[in-house]
Coordinates of C-alpha atoms in Angstrom, one line a residue:
X1 CA 19.3 9.7 12.3
X2 CA 19.0 8.5 8.8
X3 CA 15.9 9.3 6.7
X4 CA 14.4 6.9 4.2
X5 CA 14.0 8.6 0.8
X6 CA 10.5 8.8 -0.7
X7 CA 10.3 9.4 -4.4
X8 CA 7.2 10.3 -6.4
X9 CA 6.5 8.4 -9.6
X10 CA 3.3 9.6 -11.2
X11 CA 0.7 9.1 -8.5
X12 CA 2.8 6.5 -6.6
X13 CA 5.3 7.0 -3.9
X14 CA 8.3 4.8 -3.9
X15 CA 10.0 4.1 -0.6
X16 CA 13.4 2.4 -0.9
X17 CA 14.6 1.1 2.4
X18 CA 18.4 1.0 2.2
X19 CA 19.2 1.4 5.9
X20 CA 18.8 -0.6 9.1
X21 CA 15.5 0.5 10.6
X22 CA 15.8 1.8 14.1
X23 CA 12.7 2.8 16.1
X24 CA 13.4 6.5 15.4
X25 CA 13.9 5.9 11.6
X26 CA 10.7 3.9 11.4
X27 CA 8.6 6.5 13.2
X28 CA 10.1 9.2 11.1
X29 CA 9.3 7.2 7.9
X30 CA 5.7 6.7 9.0
X31 CA 5.3 10.5 9.6
X32 CA 7.1 11.5 6.4
X33 CA 5.1 9.1 4.3
X34 CA 1.7 10.1 5.7
X35 CA 2.6 13.7 5.0
X36 CA 3.7 12.9 1.5
X37 CA 0.5 10.9 0.7
X38 CA -1.7 13.8 1.8
X39 CA 0.5 16.5 0.1
X40 CA 0.7 14.6 -3.3
X41 CA -2.6 12.8 -3.3
X42 CA -0.8 9.6 -4.1
X43 CA -3.0 6.5 -4.4
X44 CA -0.2 4.0 -4.1
X45 CA 2.9 3.3 -2.0
X46 CA 5.6 0.9 -3.1
X47 CA 8.0 -0.2 -0.3
X48 CA 11.2 -1.6 -1.9
X49 CA 13.0 -3.9 0.6
X50 CA 15.5 -5.4 -1.9
X51 CA 18.4 -4.1 0.1
X52 CA 17.2 -5.8 3.4
X53 CA 19.0 -9.1 4.1
X54 CA 16.8 -9.8 7.1
X55 CA 13.3 -8.7 8.2
X56 CA 12.6 -9.2 11.9
X57 CA 9.4 -8.9 13.8
X58 CA 10.0 -5.1 14.3
X59 CA 10.3 -4.5 10.5
X60 CA 7.3 -6.7 9.9
X61 CA 5.2 -4.7 12.3
X62 CA 6.6 -1.4 10.8
X63 CA 5.5 -2.5 7.3
X64 CA 2.0 -3.4 8.6
X65 CA 1.7 -0.1 10.4
X66 CA 2.7 1.8 7.2
X67 CA 0.2 -0.2 5.2
X68 CA -2.6 0.6 7.7
X69 CA -1.7 4.4 7.7
X70 CA -1.6 4.4 3.9
X71 CA -5.0 2.6 3.6
X72 CA -6.6 5.2 5.9
X73 CA -5.2 7.9 3.6
X74 CA -6.7 6.1 0.5
X75 CA -3.4 4.7 -0.8
X76 CA -2.7 1.0 -1.6
X77 CA 0.6 -0.4 -0.3
X78 CA 2.7 -3.0 -2.1
X79 CA 6.0 -4.4 -0.7
X80 CA 8.4 -5.3 -3.5
X81 CA 11.8 -6.9 -3.7
X82 CA 11.4 -9.5 -1.0
X83 CA 14.3 -12.0 -1.1
X84 CA 13.5 -15.7 -0.7
X85 CA 15.4 -15.8 2.6
X86 CA 13.3 -12.9 4.0
X87 CA 10.1 -14.6 3.0
X88 CA 11.2 -17.8 4.7
X89 CA 12.1 -15.9 7.8
X90 CA 8.8 -14.1 8.0
X91 CA 6.9 -17.4 7.7
X92 CA 9.2 -19.1 10.3
X93 CA 8.6 -16.1 12.7
X94 CA 4.8 -16.5 12.2
X95 CA 4.6 -13.0 10.8
X96 CA 1.8 -12.5 8.3
X97 CA 1.8 -9.2 6.6
X98 CA -1.9 -8.8 6.8
X99 CA -3.3 -6.1 4.5
X100 CA 0.0 -5.9 2.6
X101 CA 0.2 -7.0 -1.0
X102 CA 3.6 -8.1 -2.3
X103 CA 5.3 -8.2 -5.7
X104 CA 8.6 -9.5 -6.9
X105 CA 9.7 -6.1 -8.4
X106 CA 8.8 -2.5 -8.7
X107 CA 7.2 -2.9 -12.2
X108 CA 4.8 -5.6 -10.9
X109 CA 4.1 -3.6 -7.8
X110 CA 3.0 -0.6 -10.0
X111 CA 0.8 -3.0 -12.0
X112 CA -0.9 -4.2 -8.8
X113 CA -1.5 -0.6 -7.6
X114 CA -3.0 0.3 -11.0
X115 CA -5.2 -2.7 -11.0
X116 CA -6.4 -2.0 -7.4
X117 CA -7.2 1.6 -8.5
X118 CA -9.2 0.4 -11.5
X119 CA -11.2 -2.0 -9.2
X120 CA -11.9 0.9 -6.8
X121 CA -13.1 3.1 -9.7
X122 CA -15.3 0.3 -11.0
X123 CA -16.9 0.0 -7.5
X124 CA -17.4 3.7 -7.4
X125 CA -19.2 3.6 -10.7
X126 CA -21.3 0.7 -9.6
X127 CA -22.3 2.6 -6.4
X128 CA -23.2 5.6 -8.6
X129 CA -25.5 3.4 -10.6
X130 CA -27.2 1.9 -7.6
X131 CA -30.7 2.6 -6.5
X132 CA -31.6 4.3 -3.2
X133 CA -31.6 1.0 -1.3
X134 CA -28.1 0.1 -2.7
X135 CA -29.6 -2.4 -5.2
X136 CA -29.6 -1.9 -8.9
X137 CA -31.3 1.2 -10.1
X138 CA -34.5 0.6 -12.0
X139 CA -36.4 2.8 -14.3
X140 CA -40.0 3.2 -13.6
X141 CA -42.7 4.7 -15.8
X142 CA -46.1 5.7 -14.8
X143 CA -48.8 4.2 -16.9
X144 CA -52.4 5.2 -16.4

């Protein structure tokens, strides 16, 4: 069984799929990636599918499952390198990659992950500033 390499670039894991995905390879990738996200504290996963000439329903489901697992582990997933023919095939098959962001290349994918992380941090800061009811915090003074 072939394994898909997972490389760490900063706080992002890069998965470059260069092989035909069998059931065993897909399950192994899901397990390996989940372990690496937890071990490294990665907040982003880039899945590079540049080498794939075709993406069938199996690969589409596998990508969706990986994105769901990553999300549960607090990592944003972006699929990069999708060829036009692959995009057309996905649409024709009626496969929507729900919950998966896409980018043309690795550089743009890294930008999307960074932007998503910045948005999450802004939300965290807004929650820290919120009052006890979740609304804006107000300063009260007693005047008597």
